PDB file of C-alpha atoms in Angstrom:
ATOM      1  CA  MET K   1     105.151 117.795 101.922  1.00  0.00           C
ATOM      2  CA  GLY K   2     101.356 118.491 101.694  1.00  0.00           C
ATOM      3  CA  SER K   3      98.609 116.973 103.740  1.00  0.00           C
ATOM      4  CA  LEU K   4      94.998 115.936 103.810  1.00  0.00           C
ATOM      5  CA  GLU K   5      93.231 117.469 106.803  1.00  0.00           C
ATOM      6  CA  CYS K   6      89.695 116.928 108.051  1.00  0.00           C
ATOM      7  CA  LEU K   7      88.288 118.775 111.056  1.00  0.00           C
ATOM      8  CA  ASN K   8      84.981 117.799 112.643  1.00  0.00           C
ATOM      9  CA  LEU K   9      83.642 116.514 109.319  1.00  0.00           C
ATOM     10  CA  THR K  10      80.033 115.542 109.741  1.00  0.00           C
ATOM     11  CA  LYS K  11      77.373 114.276 107.334  1.00  0.00           C
ATOM     12  CA  VAL K  12      73.766 113.777 108.293  1.00  0.00           C
ATOM     13  CA  TYR K  13      71.457 112.515 105.549  1.00  0.00           C
ATOM     14  CA  ASP K  14      67.873 113.636 105.040  1.00  0.00           C
ATOM     15  CA  ASP K  15      66.575 110.612 106.891  1.00  0.00           C
ATOM     16  CA  ARG K  16      68.585 111.802 109.912  1.00  0.00           C
ATOM     17  CA  ARG K  17      71.115 109.004 109.505  1.00  0.00           C
ATOM     18  CA  VAL K  18      74.528 110.103 110.764  1.00  0.00           C
ATOM     19  CA  ALA K  19      77.056 108.869 108.232  1.00  0.00           C
ATOM     20  CA  LEU K  20      80.055 110.803 109.574  1.00  0.00           C
ATOM     21  CA  ASP K  21      80.339 112.083 113.074  1.00  0.00           C
ATOM     22  CA  ASN K  22      83.019 114.783 113.714  1.00  0.00           C
ATOM     23  CA  VAL K  23      85.741 113.023 111.732  1.00  0.00           C
ATOM     24  CA  THR K  24      89.113 114.670 112.422  1.00  0.00           C
ATOM     25  CA  PHE K  25      92.473 113.496 111.143  1.00  0.00           C
ATOM     26  CA  SER K  26      95.510 114.553 109.171  1.00  0.00           C
ATOM     27  CA  VAL K  27      97.745 112.510 106.860  1.00  0.00           C
ATOM     28  CA  GLU K  28     100.515 113.448 104.458  1.00  0.00           C
ATOM     29  CA  THR K  29      99.575 113.299 100.769  1.00  0.00           C
ATOM     30  CA  LYS K  30     102.068 110.696  99.844  1.00  0.00           C
ATOM     31  CA  GLY K  31     101.898 106.914  99.427  1.00  0.00           C
ATOM     32  CA  ILE K  32      98.666 105.086 100.011  1.00  0.00           C
ATOM     33  CA  PHE K  33      96.040 105.770 102.735  1.00  0.00           C
ATOM     34  CA  GLY K  34      93.609 102.962 103.273  1.00  0.00           C
ATOM     35  CA  LEU K  35      90.207 103.441 104.914  1.00  0.00           C
ATOM     36  CA  ILE K  36      88.432 100.394 106.361  1.00  0.00           C
ATOM     37  CA  GLY K  37      85.140  99.838 108.227  1.00  0.00           C
ATOM     38  CA  ARG K  38      82.083  97.696 108.260  1.00  0.00           C
ATOM     39  CA  ASN K  39      78.761  98.078 106.446  1.00  0.00           C
ATOM     40  CA  GLY K  40      77.462 101.623 106.967  1.00  0.00           C
ATOM     41  CA  ALA K  41      80.700 102.819 108.537  1.00  0.00           C
ATOM     42  CA  GLY K  42      80.815 105.880 106.247  1.00  0.00           C
ATOM     43  CA  LYS K  43      83.798 105.110 104.048  1.00  0.00           C
ATOM     44  CA  THR K  44      82.056 105.920 100.759  1.00  0.00           C
ATOM     45  CA  THR K  45      80.471 109.060 102.233  1.00  0.00           C
ATOM     46  CA  LEU K  46      83.922 110.355 103.281  1.00  0.00           C
ATOM     47  CA  ILE K  47      85.664 109.638 100.040  1.00  0.00           C
ATOM     48  CA  ARG K  48      82.859 111.275  98.089  1.00  0.00           C
ATOM     49  CA  ILE K  49      83.024 114.394 100.226  1.00  0.00           C
ATOM     50  CA  LEU K  50      86.803 114.642  99.836  1.00  0.00           C
ATOM     51  CA  ALA K  51      86.493 114.154  96.097  1.00  0.00           C
ATOM     52  CA  THR K  52      83.981 117.058  95.874  1.00  0.00           C
ATOM     53  CA  GLU K  53      81.072 114.740  94.887  1.00  0.00           C
ATOM     54  CA  LEU K  54      79.049 115.365  98.123  1.00  0.00           C
ATOM     55  CA  ALA K  55      78.664 118.299 100.494  1.00  0.00           C
ATOM     56  CA  PRO K  56      79.108 117.731 104.247  1.00  0.00           C
ATOM     57  CA  THR K  57      76.668 118.843 106.856  1.00  0.00           C
ATOM     58  CA  SER K  58      79.374 120.601 108.811  1.00  0.00           C
ATOM     59  CA  GLY K  59      83.131 120.625 109.317  1.00  0.00           C
ATOM     60  CA  SER K  60      86.014 121.448 107.048  1.00  0.00           C
ATOM     61  CA  ALA K  61      88.599 119.695 104.897  1.00  0.00           C
ATOM     62  CA  SER K  62      91.630 120.643 102.807  1.00  0.00           C
ATOM     63  CA  ILE K  63      94.002 118.805 100.545  1.00  0.00           C
ATOM     64  CA  ASP K  64      97.465 120.368 100.072  1.00  0.00           C
ATOM     65  CA  GLY K  65      96.145 123.669 101.327  1.00  0.00           C
ATOM     66  CA  ILE K  66      93.172 123.713  98.962  1.00  0.00           C
ATOM     67  CA  ASP K  67      89.771 124.039 100.708  1.00  0.00           C
ATOM     68  CA  VAL K  68      87.597 121.108  99.626  1.00  0.00           C
ATOM     69  CA  PHE K  69      84.404 123.074  99.781  1.00  0.00           C
ATOM     70  CA  ASN K  70      85.336 126.648  98.891  1.00  0.00           C
ATOM     71  CA  GLN K  71      87.938 125.873  96.176  1.00  0.00           C
ATOM     72  CA  THR K  72      86.184 122.988  94.500  1.00  0.00           C
ATOM     73  CA  CYS K  73      87.216 123.864  90.961  1.00  0.00           C
ATOM     74  CA  LYS K  74      90.845 124.327  91.886  1.00  0.00           C
ATOM     75  CA  LEU K  75      90.884 120.972  93.757  1.00  0.00           C
ATOM     76  CA  ARG K  76      89.266 119.093  90.893  1.00  0.00           C
ATOM     77  CA  GLU K  77      92.259 119.973  88.773  1.00  0.00           C
ATOM     78  CA  GLN K  78      94.414 118.060  91.150  1.00  0.00           C
ATOM     79  CA  ILE K  79      92.344 114.964  91.771  1.00  0.00           C
ATOM     80  CA  ALA K  80      90.889 111.979  89.925  1.00  0.00           C
ATOM     81  CA  ILE K  81      88.420 109.393  91.237  1.00  0.00           C
ATOM     82  CA  VAL K  82      87.128 105.957  90.377  1.00  0.00           C
ATOM     83  CA  PRO K  83      83.805 105.702  92.264  1.00  0.00           C
ATOM     84  CA  GLN K  84      82.532 102.406  93.663  1.00  0.00           C
ATOM     85  CA  GLU K  85      79.791 102.228  91.041  1.00  0.00           C
ATOM     86  CA  ALA K  86      82.065 103.115  88.122  1.00  0.00           C
ATOM     87  CA  ARG K  87      81.880 100.806  85.078  1.00  0.00           C
ATOM     88  CA  ALA K  88      83.651 100.916  81.704  1.00  0.00           C
ATOM     89  CA  VAL K  89      81.202 101.846  78.901  1.00  0.00           C
ATOM     90  CA  ARG K  90      80.372  98.590  77.192  1.00  0.00           C
ATOM     91  CA  TRP K  91      80.410  99.845  73.600  1.00  0.00           C
ATOM     92  CA  MET K  92      83.704 101.745  73.940  1.00  0.00           C
ATOM     93  CA  THR K  93      87.273 100.315  73.710  1.00  0.00           C
ATOM     94  CA  PRO K  94      89.915 100.999  76.420  1.00  0.00           C
ATOM     95  CA  LYS K  95      91.633 103.546  74.141  1.00  0.00           C
ATOM     96  CA  GLN K  96      88.341 105.368  73.545  1.00  0.00           C
ATOM     97  CA  THR K  97      87.558 105.256  77.279  1.00  0.00           C
ATOM     98  CA  VAL K  98      90.782 106.848  78.374  1.00  0.00           C
ATOM     99  CA  PHE K  99      91.021 109.269  75.445  1.00  0.00           C
ATOM    100  CA  SER K 100      87.499 110.596  75.927  1.00  0.00           C
ATOM    101  CA  TYR K 101      88.132 111.062  79.667  1.00  0.00           C
ATOM    102  CA  LEU K 102      91.206 113.082  78.981  1.00  0.00           C
ATOM    103  CA  LEU K 103      89.365 115.273  76.499  1.00  0.00           C
ATOM    104  CA  TRP K 104      86.680 115.791  79.094  1.00  0.00           C
ATOM    105  CA  ARG K 105      89.323 117.012  81.524  1.00  0.00           C
ATOM    106  CA  GLY K 106      90.489 119.539  79.009  1.00  0.00           C
ATOM    107  CA  TYR K 107      93.622 117.949  77.460  1.00  0.00           C
ATOM    108  CA  PRO K 108      94.413 118.804  73.878  1.00  0.00           C
ATOM    109  CA  TYR K 109      93.540 116.152  71.273  1.00  0.00           C
ATOM    110  CA  LYS K 110      97.106 115.120  70.433  1.00  0.00           C
ATOM    111  CA  GLU K 111      98.232 115.086  74.092  1.00  0.00           C
ATOM    112  CA  ALA K 112      95.187 113.084  75.140  1.00  0.00           C
ATOM    113  CA  GLY K 113      96.038 110.456  72.548  1.00  0.00           C
ATOM    114  CA  ARG K 114      99.643 110.211  73.709  1.00  0.00           C
ATOM    115  CA  LEU K 115      98.763 109.985  77.394  1.00  0.00           C
ATOM    116  CA  ALA K 116      96.060 107.381  76.728  1.00  0.00           C
ATOM    117  CA  ARG K 117      98.499 105.156  74.830  1.00  0.00           C
ATOM    118  CA  GLU K 118     101.132 105.512  77.593  1.00  0.00           C
ATOM    119  CA  SER K 119      98.736 104.816  80.363  1.00  0.00           C
ATOM    120  CA  LEU K 120      97.357 101.682  78.724  1.00  0.00           C
ATOM    121  CA  ALA K 121     100.839 100.411  78.042  1.00  0.00           C
ATOM    122  CA  LYS K 122     101.952 100.926  81.604  1.00  0.00           C
ATOM    123  CA  LEU K 123      99.010  98.891  82.876  1.00  0.00           C
ATOM    124  CA  GLY K 124      99.579  96.079  80.321  1.00  0.00           C
ATOM    125  CA  LEU K 125      96.512  97.002  78.356  1.00  0.00           C
ATOM    126  CA  ALA K 126      98.108  97.783  74.972  1.00  0.00           C
ATOM    127  CA  PRO K 127      96.982  94.394  73.503  1.00  0.00           C
ATOM    128  CA  TYR K 128      93.339  95.199  74.400  1.00  0.00           C
ATOM    129  CA  GLU K 129      93.187  98.888  73.550  1.00  0.00           C
ATOM    130  CA  ASN K 130      90.957  98.330  70.559  1.00  0.00           C
ATOM    131  CA  VAL K 131      88.800  95.586  72.056  1.00  0.00           C
ATOM    132  CA  LEU K 132      85.287  96.453  73.183  1.00  0.00           C
ATOM    133  CA  ASN K 133      85.026  96.785  76.981  1.00  0.00           C
ATOM    134  CA  ASN K 134      82.234  94.272  77.148  1.00  0.00           C
ATOM    135  CA  ARG K 135      84.563  91.597  75.842  1.00  0.00           C
ATOM    136  CA  LEU K 136      87.096  92.180  78.587  1.00  0.00           C
ATOM    137  CA  SER K 137      87.453  90.243  81.850  1.00  0.00           C
ATOM    138  CA  GLY K 138      86.412  91.841  85.119  1.00  0.00           C
ATOM    139  CA  GLY K 139      90.047  92.456  86.180  1.00  0.00           C
ATOM    140  CA  THR K 140      90.876  93.991  82.775  1.00  0.00           C
ATOM    141  CA  LYS K 141      87.812  96.321  82.996  1.00  0.00           C
ATOM    142  CA  ARG K 142      89.067  97.552  86.389  1.00  0.00           C
ATOM    143  CA  LYS K 143      92.468  98.262  84.952  1.00  0.00           C
ATOM    144  CA  VAL K 144      90.858 100.263  82.197  1.00  0.00           C
ATOM    145  CA  LEU K 145      89.227 102.480  84.883  1.00  0.00           C
ATOM    146  CA  LEU K 146      92.506 102.757  86.676  1.00  0.00           C
ATOM    147  CA  ALA K 147      94.163 103.772  83.375  1.00  0.00           C
ATOM    148  CA  THR K 148      91.746 106.721  83.000  1.00  0.00           C
ATOM    149  CA  VAL K 149      92.793 108.266  86.323  1.00  0.00           C
ATOM    150  CA  THR K 150      96.510 107.544  85.957  1.00  0.00           C
ATOM    151  CA  ALA K 151      96.541 109.000  82.407  1.00  0.00           C
ATOM    152  CA  SER K 152      95.223 112.298  83.845  1.00  0.00           C
ATOM    153  CA  GLU K 153      98.477 112.912  85.700  1.00  0.00           C
ATOM    154  CA  ALA K 154      96.395 113.950  88.752  1.00  0.00           C
ATOM    155  CA  PRO K 155      98.731 113.836  91.785  1.00  0.00           C
ATOM    156  CA  ILE K 156      95.827 112.686  94.041  1.00  0.00           C
ATOM    157  CA  ILE K 157      93.727 109.745  93.271  1.00  0.00           C
ATOM    158  CA  PHE K 158      90.606 108.447  95.061  1.00  0.00           C
ATOM    159  CA  LEU K 159      89.658 104.807  94.675  1.00  0.00           C
ATOM    160  CA  ASP K 160      86.508 103.490  96.253  1.00  0.00           C
ATOM    161  CA  GLU K 161      86.802  99.742  96.633  1.00  0.00           C
ATOM    162  CA  PRO K 162      88.933  99.325  93.453  1.00  0.00           C
ATOM    163  CA  THR K 163      89.263  95.468  93.632  1.00  0.00           C
ATOM    164  CA  VAL K 164      85.851  94.443  94.895  1.00  0.00           C
ATOM    165  CA  GLY K 165      84.443  91.417  93.028  1.00  0.00           C
ATOM    166  CA  LEU K 166      87.775  90.453  91.414  1.00  0.00           C
ATOM    167  CA  ASP K 167      89.257  86.991  91.612  1.00  0.00           C
ATOM    168  CA  PRO K 168      92.409  86.645  93.763  1.00  0.00           C
ATOM    169  CA  ILE K 169      94.794  86.675  90.818  1.00  0.00           C
ATOM    170  CA  SER K 170      93.282  89.798  89.288  1.00  0.00           C
ATOM    171  CA  ARG K 171      93.199  91.476  92.731  1.00  0.00           C
ATOM    172  CA  ARG K 172      96.879  90.878  93.262  1.00  0.00           C
ATOM    173  CA  GLU K 173      97.689  92.175  89.805  1.00  0.00           C
ATOM    174  CA  LEU K 174      95.970  95.408  90.637  1.00  0.00           C
ATOM    175  CA  TRP K 175      97.775  95.479  93.983  1.00  0.00           C
ATOM    176  CA  ASP K 176     101.092  95.488  92.123  1.00  0.00           C
ATOM    177  CA  ILE K 177      99.922  98.352  89.960  1.00  0.00           C
ATOM    178  CA  LEU K 178      98.598 100.380  92.945  1.00  0.00           C
ATOM    179  CA  HIS K 179     101.828  99.762  94.827  1.00  0.00           C
ATOM    180  CA  GLU K 180     103.865 101.263  92.022  1.00  0.00           C
ATOM    181  CA  LEU K 181     101.379 104.078  91.475  1.00  0.00           C
ATOM    182  CA  GLY K 182     101.696 104.991  95.206  1.00  0.00           C
ATOM    183  CA  LYS K 183     105.343 105.779  94.688  1.00  0.00           C
ATOM    184  CA  SER K 184     104.557 108.797  92.645  1.00  0.00           C
ATOM    185  CA  ARG K 185     100.931 109.784  93.621  1.00  0.00           C
ATOM    186  CA  PHE K 186      98.857 110.012  96.769  1.00  0.00           C
ATOM    187  CA  ILE K 187      96.167 107.324  96.723  1.00  0.00           C
ATOM    188  CA  PHE K 188      93.170 107.436  99.075  1.00  0.00           C
ATOM    189  CA  LEU K 189      91.389 104.121  98.878  1.00  0.00           C
ATOM    190  CA  THR K 190      88.570 102.319 100.694  1.00  0.00           C
ATOM    191  CA  THR K 191      88.643  98.554 100.630  1.00  0.00           C
ATOM    192  CA  HIS K 192      86.507  95.540 101.495  1.00  0.00           C
ATOM    193  CA  TYR K 193      89.587  93.518 102.139  1.00  0.00           C
ATOM    194  CA  LEU K 194      91.681  93.812 105.297  1.00  0.00           C
ATOM    195  CA  GLU K 195      94.550  91.970 103.662  1.00  0.00           C
ATOM    196  CA  GLU K 196      94.466  94.644 100.940  1.00  0.00           C
ATOM    197  CA  ALA K 197      94.923  97.397 103.434  1.00  0.00           C
ATOM    198  CA  GLU K 198      97.719  95.470 105.095  1.00  0.00           C
ATOM    199  CA  GLN K 199      99.493  94.908 101.810  1.00  0.00           C
ATOM    200  CA  LEU K 200      99.126  98.295 100.267  1.00  0.00           C
ATOM    201  CA  ALA K 201      98.499 101.113 102.796  1.00  0.00           C
ATOM    202  CA  ASP K 202     101.239 103.193 104.329  1.00  0.00           C
ATOM    203  CA  LYS K 203      98.685 104.442 106.744  1.00  0.00           C
ATOM    204  CA  ILE K 204      95.267 103.014 107.722  1.00  0.00           C
ATOM    205  CA  GLY K 205      92.112 104.652 109.166  1.00  0.00           C
ATOM    206  CA  ILE K 206      89.351 102.661 110.885  1.00  0.00           C
ATOM    207  CA  LEU K 207      85.849 103.925 110.798  1.00  0.00           C
ATOM    208  CA  LYS K 208      83.062 102.666 113.063  1.00  0.00           C
ATOM    209  CA  GLU K 209      79.532 103.973 112.712  1.00  0.00           C
ATOM    210  CA  GLY K 210      80.716 107.262 111.245  1.00  0.00           C
ATOM    211  CA  LYS K 211      83.489 107.805 113.853  1.00  0.00           C
ATOM    212  CA  LEU K 212      87.189 107.581 113.070  1.00  0.00           C
ATOM    213  CA  ILE K 213      88.488 105.510 115.889  1.00  0.00           C
ATOM    214  CA  SER K 214      92.093 105.174 114.900  1.00  0.00           C
ATOM    215  CA  VAL K 215      94.662 106.275 112.207  1.00  0.00           C
ATOM    216  CA  GLY K 216      98.265 105.033 111.939  1.00  0.00           C
ATOM    217  CA  THR K 217     100.650 102.682 110.265  1.00  0.00           C
ATOM    218  CA  LEU K 218     100.131  98.937 110.767  1.00  0.00           C
ATOM    219  CA  ALA K 219     102.893  98.975 113.329  1.00  0.00           C
ATOM    220  CA  GLU K 220     101.272 101.898 115.170  1.00  0.00           C
ATOM    221  CA  LEU K 221      97.938 100.186 115.187  1.00  0.00           C
ATOM    222  CA  ARG K 222      99.502  97.018 116.563  1.00  0.00           C
ATOM    223  CA  HIS K 223     100.931  99.023 119.439  1.00  0.00           C
ATOM    224  CA  SER K 224      97.452 100.389 120.171  1.00  0.00           C
ATOM    225  CA  VAL K 225      96.099  96.983 121.175  1.00  0.00           C
ATOM    226  CA  ARG K 226      97.132  95.298 124.390  1.00  0.00           C
ATOM    227  CA  TYR K 227      98.663  92.108 122.997  1.00  0.00           C
ATOM    228  CA  PRO K 228     101.071  91.962 119.968  1.00  0.00           C
ATOM    229  CA  TYR K 229     100.914  88.198 119.262  1.00  0.00           C
ATOM    230  CA  SER K 230      98.166  85.852 118.180  1.00  0.00           C
ATOM    231  CA  ILE K 231      98.094  82.079 118.570  1.00  0.00           C
ATOM    232  CA  LYS K 232      95.288  80.158 116.820  1.00  0.00           C
ATOM    233  CA  LEU K 233      94.365  76.606 117.629  1.00  0.00           C
ATOM    234  CA  PRO K 234      91.982  74.125 115.932  1.00  0.00           C
ATOM    235  CA  PRO K 235      88.760  72.884 117.618  1.00  0.00           C
ATOM    236  CA  LYS K 236      89.040  70.447 120.553  1.00  0.00           C
ATOM    237  CA  THR K 237      92.616  71.372 121.196  1.00  0.00           C
ATOM    238  CA  VAL K 238      93.868  70.796 124.821  1.00  0.00           C
ATOM    239  CA  ILE K 239      94.934  74.239 125.925  1.00  0.00           C
ATOM    240  CA  PRO K 240      97.810  74.501 128.443  1.00  0.00           C
ATOM    241  CA  GLN K 241      97.670  76.799 131.448  1.00  0.00           C
ATOM    242  CA  ILE K 242      97.854  80.363 130.243  1.00  0.00           C
ATOM    243  CA  GLY K 243      99.150  83.420 131.988  1.00  0.00           C
ATOM    244  CA  ASP K 244      98.714  86.913 130.682  1.00  0.00           C
ATOM    245  CA  ALA K 245      96.453  86.579 127.673  1.00  0.00           C
ATOM    246  CA  GLU K 246      93.011  87.078 126.189  1.00  0.00           C
ATOM    247  CA  ILE K 247      91.188  84.033 124.837  1.00  0.00           C
ATOM    248  CA  THR K 248      88.316  83.893 122.328  1.00  0.00           C
ATOM    249  CA  VAL K 249      86.549  80.986 120.755  1.00  0.00           C
ATOM    250  CA  SER K 250      84.901  81.302 117.380  1.00  0.00           C
ATOM    251  CA  SER K 251      81.486  79.801 116.555  1.00  0.00           C
ATOM    252  CA  HIS K 252      83.327  77.041 114.691  1.00  0.00           C
ATOM    253  CA  GLY K 253      85.361  76.098 117.757  1.00  0.00           C
ATOM    254  CA  TYR K 254      88.700  77.663 116.814  1.00  0.00           C
ATOM    255  CA  THR K 255      90.534  79.243 119.682  1.00  0.00           C
ATOM    256  CA  GLN K 256      92.555  82.431 119.477  1.00  0.00           C
ATOM    257  CA  ILE K 257      94.961  83.398 122.228  1.00  0.00           C
ATOM    258  CA  MET K 258      96.133  87.052 122.177  1.00  0.00           C
ATOM    259  CA  THR K 259      99.224  87.506 124.357  1.00  0.00           C
ATOM    260  CA  ASN K 260     102.604  89.172 124.839  1.00  0.00           C
ATOM    261  CA  GLU K 261     105.874  88.009 123.318  1.00  0.00           C
ATOM    262  CA  ALA K 262     107.204  86.079 126.288  1.00  0.00           C
ATOM    263  CA  GLU K 263     103.958  84.221 126.860  1.00  0.00           C
ATOM    264  CA  ALA K 264     103.596  83.552 123.145  1.00  0.00           C
ATOM    265  CA  PHE K 265     107.068  81.969 123.133  1.00  0.00           C
ATOM    266  CA  ARG K 266     106.275  79.824 126.248  1.00  0.00           C
ATOM    267  CA  LEU K 267     102.959  78.659 124.826  1.00  0.00           C
ATOM    268  CA  ALA K 268     104.536  77.828 121.476  1.00  0.00           C
ATOM    269  CA  GLN K 269     107.063  75.596 123.187  1.00  0.00           C
ATOM    270  CA  LEU K 270     104.377  73.789 125.188  1.00  0.00           C
ATOM    271  CA  LEU K 271     102.129  73.307 122.222  1.00  0.00           C
ATOM    272  CA  SER K 272     105.077  71.938 120.189  1.00  0.00           C
ATOM    273  CA  GLU K 273     105.980  69.520 122.968  1.00  0.00           C
ATOM    274  CA  GLN K 274     102.439  68.134 123.110  1.00  0.00           C
ATOM    275  CA  GLY K 275     102.281  67.797 119.338  1.00  0.00           C
ATOM    276  CA  THR K 276      99.459  70.330 118.934  1.00  0.00           C
ATOM    277  CA  LYS K 277      98.946  72.042 115.596  1.00  0.00           C
ATOM    278  CA  PHE K 278      98.838  75.838 115.871  1.00  0.00           C
ATOM    279  CA  SER K 279      99.760  79.064 114.103  1.00  0.00           C
ATOM    280  CA  ILE K 280     101.506  82.024 115.661  1.00  0.00           C
ATOM    281  CA  SER K 281     101.904  85.536 114.195  1.00  0.00           C
ATOM    282  CA  PRO K 282     101.864  89.214 115.083  1.00  0.00           C
ATOM    283  CA  VAL K 283      98.278  90.422 115.416  1.00  0.00           C
ATOM    284  CA  THR K 284      96.614  90.992 112.007  1.00  0.00           C
ATOM    285  CA  LEU K 285      94.586  93.930 110.986  1.00  0.00           C
ATOM    286  CA  ASP K 286      91.533  91.795 111.487  1.00  0.00           C
ATOM    287  CA  ASP K 287      92.552  91.209 115.129  1.00  0.00           C
ATOM    288  CA  ILE K 288      93.226  94.931 115.523  1.00  0.00           C
ATOM    289  CA  PHE K 289      89.904  95.931 114.011  1.00  0.00           C
ATOM    290  CA  PHE K 290      88.142  93.592 116.454  1.00  0.00           C
ATOM    291  CA  ARG K 291      89.895  94.994 119.442  1.00  0.00           C
ATOM    292  CA  LEU K 292      89.425  98.624 118.480  1.00  0.00           C
ATOM    293  CA  ALA K 293      85.963  98.516 116.905  1.00  0.00           C
ATOM    294  CA  GLY K 294      84.552  95.721 119.178  1.00  0.00           C
ATOM    295  CA  GLN K 295      83.333  93.782 116.180  1.00  0.00           C
ATOM    296  CA  LYS K 296      84.745  91.408 113.542  1.00  0.00           C
ATOM    297  CA  ALA K 297      85.315  92.948 110.179  1.00  0.00           C
ATOM    298  CA  GLY K 298      84.700  89.684 108.306  1.00  0.00           C
ATOM    299  CA  ASP K 299      86.034  88.866 104.888  1.00  0.00           C
ATOM    300  CA  GLU K 300      84.077  91.536 103.175  1.00  0.00           C
ATOM    301  CA  PHE K 301      82.208  94.676 104.345  1.00  0.00           C
ATOM    302  CA  GLU K 302      80.638  97.576 102.598  1.00  0.00           C
ATOM    303  CA  ALA K 303      80.533 101.359 103.006  1.00  0.00           C
TER     304      ALA K 303
END
């Protein structure tokens, strides 16, 4: 099994802004790797460097043994990317979009046509293949972009915020597609949505101000914080005496109690006996992000 490896990867822009600061990690090139972080964390910078769109200031990186910076042409034969700013050309149809992309990648005319039809069908786009892109919904346009990279048969796919701006239904439809795609390809994605990383990613990386502060499965990240359970209470709740726990109160008055399993069970019993409404669950990725990064991720955050 191959791997994606970064060693001391650093990017400093001309304005002296440090976008990446000695990023070092290694993940297997299978399944889905999700990269999360707040505004300015460096997610888009990292994905652009790995996809050969941007040169780093220093450091090294390789994907399946191919040097990202010294074997660029060889790597580009193995990867495909949908950048954050990518848009389907308005005056083209989905079939023309995918077909022309494959021709650009060097596929023969007949094979490009076959692969385009197959990719569109797999993503449920066959009924729209001859409809102009500007007449398609936002979710369908995103699927068209995804169809271009899946049609290429590239084993490594980079997706920079693939579901940003989509409604919840369209987003979940794309999640299903990405989940299936991750069974046969390696997908490196950045995302605005923590729930998206929880649902899709086999491994998750957390960036804070250009530094990679943690990488692991959701279970591994949960073990990296002190308390594994979270109890949330509505405003003005009478809180019982608490033992080993960490308590935070939001600006809206909601209380969160982070604690261990035994204390969570005890508190749940007490809260139930006093008729208090509450929710209890293992810590979420949002909780983990807050503990590791020292800041709330929020519902949406940008690279």
